[in-house]
XYZ file of C-alpha atoms in Angstrom:
352
model
C 18.165 -20.328 -9.137
C 16.239 -20.249 -12.428
C 16.206 -17.269 -14.786
C 12.618 -16.530 -13.627
C 13.870 -16.358 -10.070
C 16.405 -13.670 -11.100
C 13.946 -11.397 -12.888
C 13.684 -7.900 -11.470
C 10.426 -6.661 -9.989
C 9.826 -4.526 -13.085
C 10.433 -7.506 -15.390
C 8.181 -9.783 -13.346
C 5.330 -7.294 -13.437
C 5.770 -6.710 -17.166
C 5.802 -10.453 -17.817
C 2.706 -11.007 -15.682
C 0.830 -8.215 -17.416
C 1.359 -9.954 -20.758
C -0.207 -13.219 -19.578
C -3.757 -13.891 -20.782
C -6.563 -13.700 -18.254
C -8.257 -17.094 -17.920
C -11.589 -15.819 -19.178
C -12.483 -12.857 -21.356
C -14.057 -9.785 -19.801
C -15.343 -6.456 -21.033
C -13.254 -3.454 -19.881
C -13.364 -2.956 -16.150
C -14.869 0.062 -14.456
C -12.111 1.990 -12.666
C -12.100 1.650 -8.879
C -13.061 5.039 -7.384
C -10.300 6.678 -5.322
C -8.068 3.588 -5.456
C -4.585 3.009 -6.907
C -4.183 1.534 -10.365
C -3.530 -2.216 -10.171
C -0.179 -3.861 -10.739
C -0.266 -7.305 -12.336
C 2.095 -9.970 -11.047
C 2.448 -13.676 -11.564
C 1.806 -15.368 -8.229
C 1.496 -19.113 -7.711
C 0.657 -19.591 -11.385
C -1.992 -16.855 -11.448
C -2.096 -13.464 -13.055
C -2.907 -11.458 -9.930
C -4.035 -7.852 -9.622
C -2.601 -6.054 -6.594
C -3.151 -2.500 -5.396
C -0.304 -0.834 -3.526
C 0.202 2.353 -1.561
C 3.002 3.622 0.668
C 6.506 2.538 1.653
C 7.868 0.755 4.694
C 7.143 -2.536 6.423
C 4.725 -4.425 4.138
C 1.163 -5.187 5.228
C -0.847 -7.477 2.938
C -4.651 -7.260 3.133
C -6.802 -10.316 2.397
C -10.482 -9.736 1.582
C -13.499 -11.971 2.173
C -16.750 -12.887 0.403
C -18.249 -11.336 -1.649
C -15.644 -8.605 -1.659
C -12.556 -7.340 -3.468
C -9.233 -5.677 -2.826
C -11.344 -2.516 -3.065
C -12.922 -3.419 0.281
C -9.652 -2.138 1.829
C -9.914 1.272 0.114
C -10.013 3.068 3.485
C -7.062 1.177 4.952
C -4.432 1.549 2.218
C -4.056 5.353 2.478
C -4.235 5.280 6.285
C -1.390 2.775 6.544
C 0.617 4.536 3.852
C 0.322 7.803 5.799
C 1.526 5.955 8.909
C 4.685 4.756 7.165
C 3.715 1.270 6.019
C 3.588 -0.368 2.596
C -0.020 -1.484 2.137
C -0.885 -4.099 -0.495
C -4.308 -5.508 -1.314
C -4.781 -8.143 -4.033
C -7.926 -9.251 -5.758
C -7.645 -12.848 -4.631
C -8.069 -16.062 -6.592
C -11.473 -16.056 -8.256
C -12.118 -12.337 -7.773
C -11.893 -9.081 -9.678
C -9.007 -8.732 -12.111
C -7.175 -11.806 -10.806
C -7.483 -15.138 -12.631
C -10.429 -17.405 -11.879
C -9.586 -21.095 -12.389
C -12.617 -23.177 -13.321
C -11.826 -26.285 -11.245
C -13.491 -26.319 -7.835
C -10.497 -28.017 -6.233
C -8.231 -25.137 -7.346
C -9.503 -23.127 -4.355
C -8.122 -25.112 -1.412
C -6.471 -23.488 1.583
C -2.954 -24.331 0.419
C -3.666 -22.727 -2.967
C -5.076 -19.589 -1.353
C -2.157 -19.276 1.054
C 0.269 -20.048 -1.755
C -1.133 -17.141 -3.761
C -0.162 -14.631 -1.068
C 3.278 -16.187 -0.670
C 3.603 -15.979 -4.455
C 2.696 -12.299 -4.238
C 5.565 -11.742 -1.803
C 7.926 -13.584 -4.137
C 6.820 -11.575 -7.167
C 7.402 -8.295 -5.352
C 10.668 -9.517 -3.758
C 9.293 -9.194 -0.221
C 10.832 -11.505 2.362
C 8.251 -11.175 5.141
C 5.023 -9.261 5.723
C 2.244 -8.661 8.198
C -1.009 -10.196 6.961
C -4.408 -8.704 7.745
C -7.579 -10.552 6.732
C -11.314 -10.091 7.077
C -14.040 -12.759 6.805
C -12.648 -15.567 4.572
C -9.475 -13.523 4.272
C -9.080 -13.842 8.030
C -9.111 -17.610 7.682
C -6.380 -17.322 5.051
C -4.054 -15.157 7.137
C -4.350 -17.347 10.251
C -3.473 -20.335 8.096
C -0.525 -18.432 6.641
C 0.829 -18.034 10.159
C 0.602 -21.790 10.607
C 1.673 -23.027 7.165
C 4.272 -20.370 6.282
C 5.568 -18.908 9.567
C 8.935 -18.059 7.995
C 7.227 -15.447 5.761
C 4.973 -13.929 8.422
C 5.883 -11.010 10.696
C 2.464 -10.829 12.319
C -1.201 -11.651 11.764
C -4.345 -9.526 12.129
C -7.777 -11.122 11.970
C -10.678 -8.702 11.463
C -13.920 -10.337 12.653
C -12.472 -13.797 11.910
C -10.775 -15.648 14.785
C -8.309 -18.497 14.579
C -10.498 -21.511 15.297
C -9.629 -24.965 16.633
C -10.078 -27.925 14.328
C -13.660 -29.273 14.531
C -14.058 -32.969 15.391
C -15.975 -33.726 12.176
C -15.926 -32.219 8.651
C -17.249 -28.641 8.749
C -20.224 -29.222 6.452
C -21.419 -32.092 8.637
C -21.210 -29.854 11.691
C -23.068 -27.017 9.970
C -25.837 -29.352 8.799
C -26.359 -30.545 12.370
C -26.351 -27.065 13.850
C -28.037 -24.935 11.161
C -29.677 -27.279 8.647
C -29.549 -27.739 4.900
C -30.567 -24.159 4.091
C -27.626 -22.546 5.874
C -25.785 -20.624 3.177
C -22.464 -22.479 3.556
C -24.213 -25.825 3.246
C -26.276 -24.564 0.297
C -23.102 -23.271 -1.388
C -21.779 -26.841 -1.740
C -23.980 -27.619 -4.768
C -22.024 -26.482 -7.821
C -23.910 -24.010 -9.984
C -26.681 -23.193 -7.511
C -25.356 -20.354 -5.361
C -23.596 -18.499 -8.164
C -26.844 -18.490 -10.150
C -28.846 -17.036 -7.265
C -26.173 -14.478 -6.356
C -25.753 -13.371 -9.962
C -29.417 -13.263 -10.979
C -29.609 -9.658 -9.782
C -26.125 -8.548 -8.745
C -27.281 -5.112 -7.655
C -29.925 -6.628 -5.362
C -27.302 -8.977 -3.884
C -25.065 -6.116 -2.811
C -27.935 -3.888 -1.735
C -29.145 -6.634 0.605
C -25.787 -7.881 1.883
C -23.554 -4.855 2.369
C -25.531 -2.999 5.020
C -24.829 -1.623 8.459
C -27.172 -1.448 11.424
C -29.658 -3.966 10.030
C -29.431 -6.082 13.174
C -27.543 -5.815 16.433
C -26.312 -8.624 18.641
C -28.969 -8.009 21.316
C -31.855 -8.243 18.832
C -30.370 -11.332 17.219
C -30.074 -13.051 20.603
C -33.826 -12.611 21.159
C -34.833 -14.379 17.929
C -36.551 -17.776 18.299
C -34.233 -20.751 17.912
C -35.960 -21.793 14.675
C -35.947 -18.332 13.081
C -34.553 -18.365 9.494
C -32.248 -15.477 10.406
C -30.504 -17.704 12.957
C -29.757 -20.279 10.270
C -28.346 -17.685 7.869
C -30.493 -18.743 4.910
C -28.844 -16.348 2.474
C -30.053 -17.890 -0.787
C -33.675 -17.867 0.357
C -33.325 -14.201 1.277
C -31.944 -13.355 -2.169
C -34.699 -15.278 -3.948
C -37.443 -13.474 -2.022
C -38.959 -10.231 -3.353
C -37.023 -7.084 -2.557
C -38.473 -5.488 0.603
C -40.098 -2.097 0.149
C -37.860 -0.778 2.920
C -34.470 -2.284 3.744
C -33.274 -2.355 7.346
C -30.220 -0.375 8.325
C -28.125 1.669 5.932
C -25.999 0.787 2.902
C -22.276 0.415 3.535
C -21.441 1.561 0.000
C -21.947 4.926 -1.641
C -23.723 4.881 -5.003
C -20.356 5.093 -6.800
C -18.860 2.274 -4.739
C -21.938 0.117 -5.304
C -21.563 0.612 -9.056
C -17.991 -0.664 -8.892
C -18.942 -3.821 -6.981
C -21.920 -4.494 -9.267
C -19.905 -3.903 -12.435
C -17.076 -6.152 -11.254
C -19.244 -9.089 -10.219
C -21.435 -8.803 -13.308
C -18.252 -9.373 -15.312
C -16.709 -12.096 -13.153
C -19.676 -13.865 -11.598
C -19.579 -15.356 -8.113
C -18.327 -18.908 -8.816
C -14.711 -18.195 -7.854
C -15.612 -16.884 -4.414
C -18.186 -19.602 -3.765
C -15.569 -22.226 -4.634
C -13.628 -21.197 -1.518
C -16.554 -22.598 0.508
C -16.661 -25.806 -1.533
C -13.214 -26.751 -0.256
C -13.821 -26.475 3.472
C -14.086 -30.228 4.015
C -11.042 -30.805 1.830
C -9.155 -28.154 3.821
C -10.139 -29.958 7.016
C -8.662 -33.165 5.643
C -5.527 -31.576 4.165
C -4.540 -29.861 7.412
C -5.244 -32.769 9.770
C -1.600 -33.019 10.844
C -0.942 -29.278 11.125
C -0.276 -27.860 14.591
C -2.451 -24.788 15.143
C 0.059 -22.470 16.776
C 1.442 -19.022 15.920
C 4.258 -17.375 17.884
C 4.388 -14.034 16.045
C 2.537 -10.967 17.371
C -1.159 -11.230 16.515
C -4.229 -9.035 16.771
C -7.897 -9.965 16.727
C -10.374 -7.158 16.002
C -13.939 -8.105 16.823
C -17.154 -6.295 15.900
C -19.826 -6.072 18.594
C -22.788 -6.619 16.267
C -21.362 -9.217 13.903
C -23.852 -12.043 14.427
C -22.028 -14.389 12.015
C -18.592 -14.039 13.629
C -19.255 -12.542 17.077
C -16.372 -11.504 19.355
C -17.156 -14.534 21.526
C -15.969 -16.743 18.658
C -12.426 -15.669 19.586
C -12.704 -17.051 23.133
C -9.799 -19.367 23.862
C -7.588 -18.212 20.991
C -4.760 -17.562 23.423
C -4.128 -21.306 23.674
C -3.088 -21.297 20.005
C -1.814 -17.725 19.733
C -0.006 -16.803 22.963
C 1.178 -13.385 21.722
C -2.358 -12.124 21.091
C -4.125 -8.816 21.647
C -7.891 -8.359 21.270
C -9.978 -5.273 20.552
C -13.729 -4.995 19.939
C -15.314 -2.186 17.926
C -18.702 -1.256 19.437
C -21.776 -0.798 17.266
C -20.162 -2.475 14.270
C -21.487 -5.326 12.140
C -19.779 -7.735 9.791
C -18.325 -5.346 7.171
C -15.926 -3.760 9.637
C -13.320 -2.166 7.376
C -16.111 -0.500 5.398
C -18.561 0.173 8.259
C -16.136 1.674 10.764
C -13.016 2.539 8.760
C -11.741 5.303 11.046
C -12.050 3.127 14.146
C -10.382 0.148 12.482
C -7.605 2.290 11.015
C -6.800 3.724 14.428
C -6.585 0.215 15.911
C -4.430 -1.108 13.058
C -2.007 1.805 13.003
C -1.599 1.808 16.783
C -0.867 -1.928 16.894
C 1.441 -1.858 13.875
C 3.452 1.061 15.225
C 3.724 -0.649 18.600
C 5.211 -3.817 17.131
C 6.785 -2.914 13.772
C 7.636 0.803 13.591
């Protein structure tokens, strides 16, 4: 084993903290009611991770456009229940490094970052819980690194079978060129639109109750809302009245706006620009997980509805499913008490 492999946790963190961040930033606004970050070196990155509690480790993986801070309600709840909760700002986000190369954001890199986090903190195995894009990461961790995974929790995001054609081709056929994932493929376009008015982006996106599944189902087949034309929505004038309610308090909104004004959106968008490459790179991977798994669906998530988890049992035989009623896409922030109760109950059942 190399000298680096024998460094203590304290030495690893100190060494990581001394590494330069890949791009300069003005001082960060402190995250309200959230632990101070530790800095570790994980998979070649300087990674910021927020930690609370002791016990069996649970690693939280956030989605787009979010941060470790999106799990601010879950860390104290799991710590109080006797678990060690860890939430990193992932590659391209927050205080973690943001490589410039688009191809630095493939699925093996993103999974490798979380395995690197375990290594840096001298953790052998952990439970992984992911939401949105983070859900895709944790399901892939169960497949690519089963020896490091105690269990997997997908919040809103199911484990999906491999599509027969590259994902962007499928999305173009189903939802057209203006679908946000398709539109994200053009380098420089999406990050410019998202960052033109960062406050507007979060005011429009992070909302609850703007649309329920029943209303969405009644929309005409050619309605823009059905094709998820996010960039067009952001480029349109701000409505006089916004539907639903904001997910974030004013203080929380300030933290998201401040962070993304410093970092931009390119890192997160680059995750999307690797979906065809991910499809190619995992062609020979068997989609199967034996460890205990949990899928938490949200009744009113029209992007990732609970029905998207139909048939998961064929790939994940040790699976439990729960649906949170009256909840949209931002589950851990919309319905934190309900999600925390589900997580703690399942974790105590399998890992206490």
